[in-house]
Short mmCIF file of C-alpha atoms (C1' of nucleotides) in Angstrom, two decimals:
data_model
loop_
_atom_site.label_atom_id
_atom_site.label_comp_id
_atom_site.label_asym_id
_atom_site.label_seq_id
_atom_site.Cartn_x
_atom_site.Cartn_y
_atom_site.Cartn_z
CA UNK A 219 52.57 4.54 34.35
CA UNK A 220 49.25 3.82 35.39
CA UNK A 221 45.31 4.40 34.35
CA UNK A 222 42.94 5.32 36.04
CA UNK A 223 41.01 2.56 37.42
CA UNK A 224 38.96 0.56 34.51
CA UNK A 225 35.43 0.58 34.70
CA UNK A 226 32.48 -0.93 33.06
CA UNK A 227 28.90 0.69 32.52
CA UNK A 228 27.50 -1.26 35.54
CA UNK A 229 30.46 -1.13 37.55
CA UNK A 230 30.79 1.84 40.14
CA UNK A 231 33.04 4.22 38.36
CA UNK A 232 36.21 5.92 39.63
CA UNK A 233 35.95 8.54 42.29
CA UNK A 234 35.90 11.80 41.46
CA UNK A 235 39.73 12.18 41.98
CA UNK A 236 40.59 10.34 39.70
CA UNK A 237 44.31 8.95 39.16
CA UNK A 238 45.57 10.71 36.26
CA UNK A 239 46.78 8.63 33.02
CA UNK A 240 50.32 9.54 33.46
CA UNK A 241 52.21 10.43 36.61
CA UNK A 242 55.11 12.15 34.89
CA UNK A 243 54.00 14.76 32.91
CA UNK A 244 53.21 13.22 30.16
CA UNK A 245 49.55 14.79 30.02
CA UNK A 246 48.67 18.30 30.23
CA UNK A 247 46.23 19.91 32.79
CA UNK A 248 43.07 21.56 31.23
CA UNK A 249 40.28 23.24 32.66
CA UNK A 250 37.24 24.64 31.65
CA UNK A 251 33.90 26.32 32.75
CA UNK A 252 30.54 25.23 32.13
CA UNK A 253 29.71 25.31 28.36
CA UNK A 254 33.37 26.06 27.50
CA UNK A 255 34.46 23.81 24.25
CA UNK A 256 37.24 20.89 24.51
CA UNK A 257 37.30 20.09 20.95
CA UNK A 258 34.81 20.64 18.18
CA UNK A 259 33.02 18.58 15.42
CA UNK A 260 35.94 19.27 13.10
CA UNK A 261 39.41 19.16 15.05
CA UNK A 262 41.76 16.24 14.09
CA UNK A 263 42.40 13.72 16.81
CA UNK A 264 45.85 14.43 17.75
CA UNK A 265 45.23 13.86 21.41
CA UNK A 266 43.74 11.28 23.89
CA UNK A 267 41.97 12.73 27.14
CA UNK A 268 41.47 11.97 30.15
CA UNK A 269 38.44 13.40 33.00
CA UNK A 270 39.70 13.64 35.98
CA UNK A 271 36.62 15.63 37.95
CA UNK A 272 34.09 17.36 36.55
CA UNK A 273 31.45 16.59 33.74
CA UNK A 274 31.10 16.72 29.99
CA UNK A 275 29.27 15.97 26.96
CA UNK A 276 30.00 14.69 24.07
CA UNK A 277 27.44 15.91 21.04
CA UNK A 278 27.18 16.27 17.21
CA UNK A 279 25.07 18.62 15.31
CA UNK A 280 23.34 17.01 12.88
CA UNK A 281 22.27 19.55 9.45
CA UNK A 282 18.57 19.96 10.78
CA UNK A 283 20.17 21.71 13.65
CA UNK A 284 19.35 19.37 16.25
CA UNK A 285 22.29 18.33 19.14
CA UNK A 286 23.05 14.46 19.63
CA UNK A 287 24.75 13.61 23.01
CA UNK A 288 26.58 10.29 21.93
CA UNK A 289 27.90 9.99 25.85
CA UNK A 290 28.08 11.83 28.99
CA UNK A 291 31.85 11.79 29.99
CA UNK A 292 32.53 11.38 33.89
CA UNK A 293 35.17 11.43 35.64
CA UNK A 294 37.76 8.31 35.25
CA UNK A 295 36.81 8.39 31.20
CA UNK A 296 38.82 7.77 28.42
CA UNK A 297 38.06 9.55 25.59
CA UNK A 298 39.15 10.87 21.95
CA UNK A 299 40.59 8.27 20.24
CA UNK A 300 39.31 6.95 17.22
CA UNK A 301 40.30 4.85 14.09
CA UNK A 302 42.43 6.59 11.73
CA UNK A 303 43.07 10.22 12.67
CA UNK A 304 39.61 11.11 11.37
CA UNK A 305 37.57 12.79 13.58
CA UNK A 306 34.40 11.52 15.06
CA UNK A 307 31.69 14.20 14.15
CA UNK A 308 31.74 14.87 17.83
CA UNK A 309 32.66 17.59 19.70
CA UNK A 310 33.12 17.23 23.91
CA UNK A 311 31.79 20.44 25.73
CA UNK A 312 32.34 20.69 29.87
CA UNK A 313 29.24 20.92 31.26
CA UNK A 314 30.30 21.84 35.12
CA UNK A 315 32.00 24.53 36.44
CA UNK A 316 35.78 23.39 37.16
CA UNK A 317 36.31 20.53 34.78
CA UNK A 318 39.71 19.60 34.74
CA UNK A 319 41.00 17.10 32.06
CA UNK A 320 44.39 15.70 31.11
CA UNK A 321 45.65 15.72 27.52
CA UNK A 322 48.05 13.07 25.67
CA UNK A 323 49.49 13.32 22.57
CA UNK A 324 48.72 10.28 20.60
CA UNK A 325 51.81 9.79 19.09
CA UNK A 326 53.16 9.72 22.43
CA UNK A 327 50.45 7.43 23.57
CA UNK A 328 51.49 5.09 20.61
CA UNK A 329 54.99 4.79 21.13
CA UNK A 330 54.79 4.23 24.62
CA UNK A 331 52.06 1.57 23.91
CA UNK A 332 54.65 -0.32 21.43
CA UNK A 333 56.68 -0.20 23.81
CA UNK A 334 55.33 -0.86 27.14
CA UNK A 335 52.93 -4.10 26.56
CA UNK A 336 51.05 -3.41 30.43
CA UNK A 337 50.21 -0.19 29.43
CA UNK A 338 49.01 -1.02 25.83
CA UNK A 339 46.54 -3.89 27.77
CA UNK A 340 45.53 -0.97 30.23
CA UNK A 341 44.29 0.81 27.09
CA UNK A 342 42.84 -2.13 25.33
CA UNK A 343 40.78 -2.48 28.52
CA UNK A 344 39.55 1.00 28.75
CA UNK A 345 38.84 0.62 25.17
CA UNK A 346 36.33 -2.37 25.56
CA UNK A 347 35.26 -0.96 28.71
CA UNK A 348 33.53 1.56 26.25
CA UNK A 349 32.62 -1.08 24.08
CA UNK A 350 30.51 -2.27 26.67
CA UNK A 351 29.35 1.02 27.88
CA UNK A 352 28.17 1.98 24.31
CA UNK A 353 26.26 -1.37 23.86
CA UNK A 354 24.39 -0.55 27.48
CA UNK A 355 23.35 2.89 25.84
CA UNK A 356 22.54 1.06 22.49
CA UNK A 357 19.72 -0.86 24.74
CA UNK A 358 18.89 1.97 26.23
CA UNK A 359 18.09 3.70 22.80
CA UNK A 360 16.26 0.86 22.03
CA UNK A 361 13.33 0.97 24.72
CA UNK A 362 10.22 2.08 22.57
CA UNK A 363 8.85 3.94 25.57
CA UNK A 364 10.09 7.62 27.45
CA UNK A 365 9.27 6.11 30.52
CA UNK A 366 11.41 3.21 29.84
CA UNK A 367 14.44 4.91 28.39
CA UNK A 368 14.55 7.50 31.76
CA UNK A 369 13.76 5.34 34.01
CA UNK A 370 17.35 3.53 32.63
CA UNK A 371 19.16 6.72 32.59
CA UNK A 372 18.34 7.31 36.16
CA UNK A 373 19.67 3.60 36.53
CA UNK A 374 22.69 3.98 34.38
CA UNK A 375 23.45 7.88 36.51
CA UNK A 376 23.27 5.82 40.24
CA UNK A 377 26.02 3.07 38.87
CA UNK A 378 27.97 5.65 37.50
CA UNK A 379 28.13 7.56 40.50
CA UNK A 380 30.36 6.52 43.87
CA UNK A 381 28.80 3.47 45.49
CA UNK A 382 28.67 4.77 48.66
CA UNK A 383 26.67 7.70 47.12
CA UNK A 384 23.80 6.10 45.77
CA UNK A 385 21.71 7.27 48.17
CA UNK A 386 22.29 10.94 46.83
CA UNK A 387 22.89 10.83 42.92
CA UNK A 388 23.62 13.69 41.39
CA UNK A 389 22.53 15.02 37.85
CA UNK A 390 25.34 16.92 36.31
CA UNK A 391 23.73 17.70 33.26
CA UNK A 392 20.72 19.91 32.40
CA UNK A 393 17.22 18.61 31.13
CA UNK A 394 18.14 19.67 27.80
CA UNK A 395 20.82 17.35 27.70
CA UNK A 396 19.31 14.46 29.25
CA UNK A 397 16.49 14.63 26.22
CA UNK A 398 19.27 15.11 23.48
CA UNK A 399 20.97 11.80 25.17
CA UNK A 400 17.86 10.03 25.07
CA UNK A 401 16.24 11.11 21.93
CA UNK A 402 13.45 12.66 23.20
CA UNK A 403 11.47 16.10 24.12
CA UNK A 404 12.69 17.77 26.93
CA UNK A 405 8.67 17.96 28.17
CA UNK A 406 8.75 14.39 27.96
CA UNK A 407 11.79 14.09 29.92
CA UNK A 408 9.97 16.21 32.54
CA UNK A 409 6.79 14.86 32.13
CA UNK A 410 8.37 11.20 33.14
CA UNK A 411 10.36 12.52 36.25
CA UNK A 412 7.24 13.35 37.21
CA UNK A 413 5.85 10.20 36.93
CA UNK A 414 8.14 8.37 38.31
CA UNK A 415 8.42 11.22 41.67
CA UNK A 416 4.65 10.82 42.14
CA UNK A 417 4.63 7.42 41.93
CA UNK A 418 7.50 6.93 44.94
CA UNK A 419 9.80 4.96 42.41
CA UNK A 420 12.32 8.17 43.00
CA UNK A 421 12.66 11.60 45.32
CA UNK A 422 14.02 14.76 44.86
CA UNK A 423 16.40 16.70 46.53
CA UNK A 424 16.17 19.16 44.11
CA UNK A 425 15.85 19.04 40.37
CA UNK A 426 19.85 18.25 39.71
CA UNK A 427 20.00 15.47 42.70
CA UNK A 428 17.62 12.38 43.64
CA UNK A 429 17.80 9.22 45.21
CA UNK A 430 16.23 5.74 44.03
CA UNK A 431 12.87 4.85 46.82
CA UNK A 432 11.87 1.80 45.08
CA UNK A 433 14.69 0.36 43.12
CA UNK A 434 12.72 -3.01 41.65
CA UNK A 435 10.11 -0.58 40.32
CA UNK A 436 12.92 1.33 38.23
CA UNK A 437 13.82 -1.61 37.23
CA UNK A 438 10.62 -2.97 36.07
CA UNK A 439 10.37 -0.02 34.23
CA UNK A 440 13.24 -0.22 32.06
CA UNK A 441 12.59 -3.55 31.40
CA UNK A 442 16.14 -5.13 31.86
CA UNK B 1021 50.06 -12.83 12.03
CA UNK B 1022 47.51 -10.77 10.66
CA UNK B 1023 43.98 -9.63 11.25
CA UNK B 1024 41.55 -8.67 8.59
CA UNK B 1025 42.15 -5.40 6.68
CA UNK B 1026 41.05 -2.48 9.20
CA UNK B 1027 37.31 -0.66 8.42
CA UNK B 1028 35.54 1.52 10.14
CA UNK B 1029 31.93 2.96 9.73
CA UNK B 1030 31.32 4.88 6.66
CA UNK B 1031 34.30 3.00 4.91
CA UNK B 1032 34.18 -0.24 2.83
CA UNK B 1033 34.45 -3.00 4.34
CA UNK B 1034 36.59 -6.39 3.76
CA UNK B 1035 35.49 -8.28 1.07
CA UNK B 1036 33.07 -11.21 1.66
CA UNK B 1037 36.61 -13.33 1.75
CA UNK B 1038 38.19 -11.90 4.68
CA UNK B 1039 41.60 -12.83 5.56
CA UNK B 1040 40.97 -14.77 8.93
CA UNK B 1041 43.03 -12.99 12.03
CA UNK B 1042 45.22 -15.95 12.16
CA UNK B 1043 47.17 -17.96 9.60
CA UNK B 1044 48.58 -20.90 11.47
CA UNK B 1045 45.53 -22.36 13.11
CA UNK B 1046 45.73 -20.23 16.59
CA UNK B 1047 41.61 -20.34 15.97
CA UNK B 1048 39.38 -23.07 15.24
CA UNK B 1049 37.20 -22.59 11.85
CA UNK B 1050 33.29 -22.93 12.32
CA UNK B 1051 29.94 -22.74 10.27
CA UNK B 1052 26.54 -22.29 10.86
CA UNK B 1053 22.95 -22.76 9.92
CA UNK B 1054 20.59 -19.56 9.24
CA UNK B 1055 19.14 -18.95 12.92
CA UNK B 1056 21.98 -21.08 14.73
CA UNK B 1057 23.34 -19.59 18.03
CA UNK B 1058 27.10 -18.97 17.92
CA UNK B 1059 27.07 -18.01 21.52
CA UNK B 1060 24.48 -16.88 24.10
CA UNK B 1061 23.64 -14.41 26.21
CA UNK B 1062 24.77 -16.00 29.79
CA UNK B 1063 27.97 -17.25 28.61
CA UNK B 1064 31.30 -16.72 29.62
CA UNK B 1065 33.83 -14.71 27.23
CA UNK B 1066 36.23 -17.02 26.59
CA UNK B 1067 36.79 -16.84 23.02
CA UNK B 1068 37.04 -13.86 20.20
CA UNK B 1069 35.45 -14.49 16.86
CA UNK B 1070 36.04 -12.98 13.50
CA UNK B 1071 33.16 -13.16 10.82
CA UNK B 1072 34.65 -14.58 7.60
CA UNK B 1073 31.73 -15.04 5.57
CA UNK B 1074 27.73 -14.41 5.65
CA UNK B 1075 26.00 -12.27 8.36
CA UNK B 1076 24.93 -12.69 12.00
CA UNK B 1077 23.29 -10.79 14.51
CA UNK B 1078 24.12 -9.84 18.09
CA UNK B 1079 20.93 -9.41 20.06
CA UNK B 1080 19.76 -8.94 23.82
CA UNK B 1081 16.47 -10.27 25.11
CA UNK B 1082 14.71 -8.12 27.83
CA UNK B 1083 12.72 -9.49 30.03
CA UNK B 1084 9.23 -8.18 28.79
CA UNK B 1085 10.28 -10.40 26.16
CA UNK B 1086 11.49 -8.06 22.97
CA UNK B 1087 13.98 -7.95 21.49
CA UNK B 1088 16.91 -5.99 20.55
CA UNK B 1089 19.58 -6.18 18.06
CA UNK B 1090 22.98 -4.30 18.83
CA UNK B 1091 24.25 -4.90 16.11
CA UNK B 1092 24.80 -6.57 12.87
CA UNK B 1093 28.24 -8.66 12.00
CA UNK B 1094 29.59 -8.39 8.29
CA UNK B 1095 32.85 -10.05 6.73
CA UNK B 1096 35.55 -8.76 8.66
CA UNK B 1097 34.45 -7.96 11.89
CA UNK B 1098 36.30 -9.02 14.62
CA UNK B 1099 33.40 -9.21 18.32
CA UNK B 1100 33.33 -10.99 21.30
CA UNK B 1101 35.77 -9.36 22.81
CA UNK B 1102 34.69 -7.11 26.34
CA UNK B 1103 35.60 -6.49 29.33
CA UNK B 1104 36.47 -8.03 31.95
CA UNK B 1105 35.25 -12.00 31.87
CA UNK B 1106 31.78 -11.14 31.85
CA UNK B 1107 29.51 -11.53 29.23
CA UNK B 1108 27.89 -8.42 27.66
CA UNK B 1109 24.08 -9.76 27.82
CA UNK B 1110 24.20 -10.58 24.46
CA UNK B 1111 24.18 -13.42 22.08
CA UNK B 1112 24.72 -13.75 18.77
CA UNK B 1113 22.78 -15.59 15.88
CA UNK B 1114 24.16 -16.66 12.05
CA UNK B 1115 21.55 -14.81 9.85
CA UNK B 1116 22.57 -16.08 6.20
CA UNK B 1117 23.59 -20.03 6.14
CA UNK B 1118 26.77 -21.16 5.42
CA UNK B 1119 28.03 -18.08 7.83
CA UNK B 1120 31.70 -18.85 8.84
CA UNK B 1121 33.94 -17.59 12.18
CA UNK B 1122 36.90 -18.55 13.13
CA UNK B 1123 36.91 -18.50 16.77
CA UNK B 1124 39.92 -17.89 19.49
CA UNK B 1125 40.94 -18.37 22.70
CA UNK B 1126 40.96 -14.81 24.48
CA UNK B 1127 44.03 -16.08 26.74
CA UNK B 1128 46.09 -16.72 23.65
CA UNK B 1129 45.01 -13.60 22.65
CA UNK B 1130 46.07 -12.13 25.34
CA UNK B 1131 49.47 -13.57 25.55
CA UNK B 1132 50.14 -13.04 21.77
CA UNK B 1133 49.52 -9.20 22.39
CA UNK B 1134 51.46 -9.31 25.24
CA UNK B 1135 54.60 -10.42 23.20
CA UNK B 1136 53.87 -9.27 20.25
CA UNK B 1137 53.16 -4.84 19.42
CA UNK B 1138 52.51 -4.79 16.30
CA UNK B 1139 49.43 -7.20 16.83
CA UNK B 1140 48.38 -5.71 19.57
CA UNK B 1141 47.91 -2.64 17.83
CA UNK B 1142 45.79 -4.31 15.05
CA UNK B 1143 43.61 -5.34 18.02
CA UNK B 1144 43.19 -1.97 18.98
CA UNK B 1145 42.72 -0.60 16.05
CA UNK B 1146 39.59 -2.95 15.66
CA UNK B 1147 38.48 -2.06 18.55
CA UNK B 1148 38.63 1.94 18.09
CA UNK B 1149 37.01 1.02 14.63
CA UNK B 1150 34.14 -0.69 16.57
CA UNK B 1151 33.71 2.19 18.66
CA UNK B 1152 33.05 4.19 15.37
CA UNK B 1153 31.04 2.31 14.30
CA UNK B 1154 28.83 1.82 17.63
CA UNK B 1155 28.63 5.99 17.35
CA UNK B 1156 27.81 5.80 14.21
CA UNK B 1157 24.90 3.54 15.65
CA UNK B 1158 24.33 5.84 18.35
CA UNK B 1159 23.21 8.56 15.99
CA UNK B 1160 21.62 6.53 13.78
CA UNK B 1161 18.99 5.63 16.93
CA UNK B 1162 19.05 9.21 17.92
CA UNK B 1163 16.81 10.12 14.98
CA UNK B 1164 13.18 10.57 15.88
CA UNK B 1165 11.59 10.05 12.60
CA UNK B 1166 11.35 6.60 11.17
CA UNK B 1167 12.36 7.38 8.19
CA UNK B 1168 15.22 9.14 9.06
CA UNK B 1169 16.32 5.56 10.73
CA UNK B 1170 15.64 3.22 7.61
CA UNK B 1171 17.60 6.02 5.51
CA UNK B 1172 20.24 5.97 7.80
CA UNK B 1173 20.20 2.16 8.04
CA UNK B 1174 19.96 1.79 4.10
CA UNK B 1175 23.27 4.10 3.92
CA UNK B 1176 24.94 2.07 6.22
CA UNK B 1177 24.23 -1.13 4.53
CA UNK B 1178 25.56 0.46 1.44
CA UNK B 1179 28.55 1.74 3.22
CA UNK B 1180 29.87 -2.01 4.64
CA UNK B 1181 29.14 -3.39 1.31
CA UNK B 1182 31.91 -3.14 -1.24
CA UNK B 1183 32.22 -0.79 -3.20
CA UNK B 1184 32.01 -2.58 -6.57
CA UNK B 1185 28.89 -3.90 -5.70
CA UNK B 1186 26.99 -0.25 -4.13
CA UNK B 1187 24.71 -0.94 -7.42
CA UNK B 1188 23.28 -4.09 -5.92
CA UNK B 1189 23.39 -3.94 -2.10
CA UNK B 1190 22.54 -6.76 -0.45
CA UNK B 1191 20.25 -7.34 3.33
CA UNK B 1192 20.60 -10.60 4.44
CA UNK B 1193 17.95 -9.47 7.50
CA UNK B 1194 14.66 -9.89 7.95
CA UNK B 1195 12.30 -6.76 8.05
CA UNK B 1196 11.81 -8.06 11.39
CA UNK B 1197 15.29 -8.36 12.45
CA UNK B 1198 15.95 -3.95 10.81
CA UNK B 1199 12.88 -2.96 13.23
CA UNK B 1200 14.60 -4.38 16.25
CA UNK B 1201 17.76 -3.17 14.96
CA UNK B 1202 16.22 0.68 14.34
CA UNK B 1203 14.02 -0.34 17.64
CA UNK B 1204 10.62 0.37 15.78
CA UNK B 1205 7.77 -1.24 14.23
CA UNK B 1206 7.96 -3.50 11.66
CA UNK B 1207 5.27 -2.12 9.90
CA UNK B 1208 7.03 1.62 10.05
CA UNK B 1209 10.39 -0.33 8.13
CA UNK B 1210 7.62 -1.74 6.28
CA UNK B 1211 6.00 1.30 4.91
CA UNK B 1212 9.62 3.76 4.98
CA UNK B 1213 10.82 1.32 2.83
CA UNK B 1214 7.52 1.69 0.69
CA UNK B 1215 7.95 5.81 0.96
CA UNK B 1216 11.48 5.65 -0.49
CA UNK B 1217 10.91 3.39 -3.23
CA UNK B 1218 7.36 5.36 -4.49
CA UNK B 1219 9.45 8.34 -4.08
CA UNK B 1220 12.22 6.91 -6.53
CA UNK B 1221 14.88 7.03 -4.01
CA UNK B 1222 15.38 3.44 -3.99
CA UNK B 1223 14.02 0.74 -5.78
CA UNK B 1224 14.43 -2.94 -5.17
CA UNK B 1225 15.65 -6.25 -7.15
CA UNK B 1226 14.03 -8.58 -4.76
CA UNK B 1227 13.13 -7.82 -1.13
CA UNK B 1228 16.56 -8.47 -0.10
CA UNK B 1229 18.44 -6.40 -2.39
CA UNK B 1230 18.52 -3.32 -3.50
CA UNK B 1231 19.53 -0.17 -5.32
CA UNK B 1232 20.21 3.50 -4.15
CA UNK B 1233 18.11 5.65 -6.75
CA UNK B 1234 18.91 9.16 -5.64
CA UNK B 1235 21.97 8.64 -2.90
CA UNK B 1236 21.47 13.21 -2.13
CA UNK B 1237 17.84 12.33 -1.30
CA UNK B 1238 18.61 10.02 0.48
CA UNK B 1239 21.54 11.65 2.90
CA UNK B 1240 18.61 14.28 3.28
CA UNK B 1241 16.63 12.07 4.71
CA UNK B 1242 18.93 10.91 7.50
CA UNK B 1243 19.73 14.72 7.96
CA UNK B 1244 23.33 13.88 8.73
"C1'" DC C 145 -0.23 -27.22 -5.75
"C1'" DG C 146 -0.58 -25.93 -1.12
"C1'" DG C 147 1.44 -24.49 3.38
"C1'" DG C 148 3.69 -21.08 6.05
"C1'" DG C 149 6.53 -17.46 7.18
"C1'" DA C 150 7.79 -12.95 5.47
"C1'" DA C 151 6.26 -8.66 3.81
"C1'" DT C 152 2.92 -5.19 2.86
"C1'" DT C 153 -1.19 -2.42 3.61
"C1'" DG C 154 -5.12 -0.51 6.32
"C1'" DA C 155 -7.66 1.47 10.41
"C1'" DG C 156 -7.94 2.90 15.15
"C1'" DA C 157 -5.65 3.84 19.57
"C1'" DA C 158 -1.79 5.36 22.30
"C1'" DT C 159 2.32 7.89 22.79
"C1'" DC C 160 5.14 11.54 21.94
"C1'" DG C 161 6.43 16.19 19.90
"C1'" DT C 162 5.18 20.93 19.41
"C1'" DC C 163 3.51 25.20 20.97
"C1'" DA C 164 2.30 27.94 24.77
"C1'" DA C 165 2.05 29.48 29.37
"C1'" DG C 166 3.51 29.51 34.04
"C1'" DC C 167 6.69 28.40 37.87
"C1'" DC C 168 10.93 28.45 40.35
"C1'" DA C 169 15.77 29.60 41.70
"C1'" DG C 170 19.74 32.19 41.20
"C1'" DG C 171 21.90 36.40 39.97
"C1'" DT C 172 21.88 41.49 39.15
"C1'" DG C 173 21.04 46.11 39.95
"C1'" DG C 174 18.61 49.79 42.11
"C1'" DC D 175 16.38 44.29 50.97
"C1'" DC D 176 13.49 43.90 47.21
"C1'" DA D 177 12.22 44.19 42.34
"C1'" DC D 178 13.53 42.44 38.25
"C1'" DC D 179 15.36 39.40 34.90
"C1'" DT D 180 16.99 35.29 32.93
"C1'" DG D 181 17.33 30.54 32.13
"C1'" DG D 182 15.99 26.11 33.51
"C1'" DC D 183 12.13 23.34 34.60
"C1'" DT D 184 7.27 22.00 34.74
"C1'" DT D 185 2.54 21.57 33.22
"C1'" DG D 186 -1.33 21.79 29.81
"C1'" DA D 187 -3.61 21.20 25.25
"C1'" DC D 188 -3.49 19.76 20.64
"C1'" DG D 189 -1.73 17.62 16.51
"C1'" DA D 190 1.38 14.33 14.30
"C1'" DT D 191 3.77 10.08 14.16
"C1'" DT D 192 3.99 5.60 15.39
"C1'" DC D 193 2.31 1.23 17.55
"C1'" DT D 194 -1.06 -2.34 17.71
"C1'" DC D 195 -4.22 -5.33 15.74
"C1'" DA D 196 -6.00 -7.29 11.59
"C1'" DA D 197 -6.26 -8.70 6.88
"C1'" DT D 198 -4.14 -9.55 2.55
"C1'" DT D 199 -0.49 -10.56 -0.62
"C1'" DC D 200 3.96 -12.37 -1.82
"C1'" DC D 201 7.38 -15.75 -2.11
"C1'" DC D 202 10.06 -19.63 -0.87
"C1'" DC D 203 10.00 -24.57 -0.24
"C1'" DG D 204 8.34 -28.91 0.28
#
DNA sequence: CGGGGAATTGAGAATCGTCAAGCCAGGTGG
DNA sequence: CCACCTGGCTTGACGATTCTCAATTCCCCG
């Protein structure tokens, strides 16, 4: 019984294969196409899920009818669980073609967890691990300025992706998204790309993959 | 063995005398000053600490010197904890004097949950509540308006403090220490605060405590 | 009674959101 | 193969909200 390899927000994440939770068919393969629904706002939280490639978002509506991402899900993530058997107010949506995920039953999760003290550390880990990762975005959230906040995201995309790839990061979700994770317009989202392209801090493959030219200057930007 | 009674977000919290997480002196009692450090930002993780009584915050400095709070610590919550040995680039400051932790030593921790389930599950039960609550947070930042924030915020205030006393809710913070917790102005908490109390949505005792008016106003505000 | 930080209020400047138009790439159908 | 269409992305102009700077008031505490 093994996890996937822990990660923190800073840390270079799992490959994209990622090691499933389980090796014996415990979890249940899932896939799903771009936009397709894993779980909505309202679904109890019977089961635990794992991403094993792929991308996905994690939003709420809120009653004014605009979309929150709370976290972008990659792959090597942990996800679902949640005090009491409440939900969260979030639903998780797949936002790349061929998403494939692995599904636990919690009650299964528990009792093997009571049981098998490595595995219920393995959890605990994963668990702060996203501790940590949700105090990173808290920061981000923070930063006053558009410029600021992107230039993080862009920051916080490159650790998250393999470390041999940081010369080529790619941008799995769509501009939309990127302003409903960052709390801002999706002009403004543009508008600062731009900014940041003209001034050489970052270049452009195309719009969905860049790589960082000046590093210290993104950096300066986000102020941390 | 024992750990404070389990709360999440949007439920009560422990009363202001919390049960501390150990009964036979596996942590170390301490109490501090209003602005005292309990730990700081570049130190190591060695210890967990559970909030008995008063409030502290848990802040990161950036380097164009604001700063930010992540989050505030009631009666009951259990923090330090992260992963890995590293520290999370935050400190945390006593807000209210006579604020009281008991403090423990993560590799007894550790060892306890190793031998003991049932504890370990308390632990991460606390720690799924935390990630609640850190959502919670998320959306709460995700709100462009100001005044969707300081509604939010006053809610959540209400929320963690009892329910007995939702008639006369306490902030131990400074103005200044909500508008780096919403990550705006203090003048925009300033005046918010002045729109929902002309409007007769809240009205105030003292500057430190106060009273939810009209709670369905309110909840509008936040939108969620 | 006075000092000093906290809190509030006001006015002007900067940033961001909104609305609108245009561009670009990928996919579809003739 | 090309026209067309659609959705994502970019750019521009204007208005609204918020930040900054400044002054005043309030309140705690010596």
């Amino acid at each position: 019984m093994q996890l996937a390899t822990l990660s923190t927000h800073y840390a270079p994440r799992t490959p994209a294969i990622a090691r499933p939770i389980s090796l014996d068919c415990l979890g249940s393969w899932h896939s799903y196409e771009t936009g397709e629904t894993v779980y909505g706002q309202e679904d109890r939280s019977d089961y635990w899920y794992q991403l094993l490639d792929g991308a996905a978002r994690q939003c709420t509506l809120t009653s004014d009818g605009r979309r929150q991402i709370v976290d972008f899900l990659m792959p090597g993530d942990l996800f679902g669980f949640r005090a009491g058997s409440s939900h969260d107010c979030c639903s998780v949506e797949s936002i790349s073609s061929d998403t494939t995920m692995v599904r636990f039953q919690r009650q299964q999760m528990e009792s093997l967890m009571e049981s098998d003290p490595n595995f219920a550390r393995q959890v605990r880990e994963m668990a702060f691990a996203s501790i940590d990762r949700m105090q990173s975005r808290t920061i981000l959230l923070g930063r006053s300025r558009a410029l600021e906040r992107v230039s993080g995201f862009l920051i916080e995309m490159a650790s998250r992706a393999r470390p041999e790839t940081e010369e080529f990061v790619g941008l799995p979700m769509s501009r939309y998204d990127i302003a409903d994770y960052l709390a801002i317009a999706v002009e403004t989202v543009s508008r600062s790309l731009t900014t940041l392209r003209v001034g050489q801090v970052i270049a452009f493959f195309d719009t969905r993959h860049f790589r960082i030219v000046n590093r210290s200057a993104l950096e300066a930007q986000c102020c941390n």
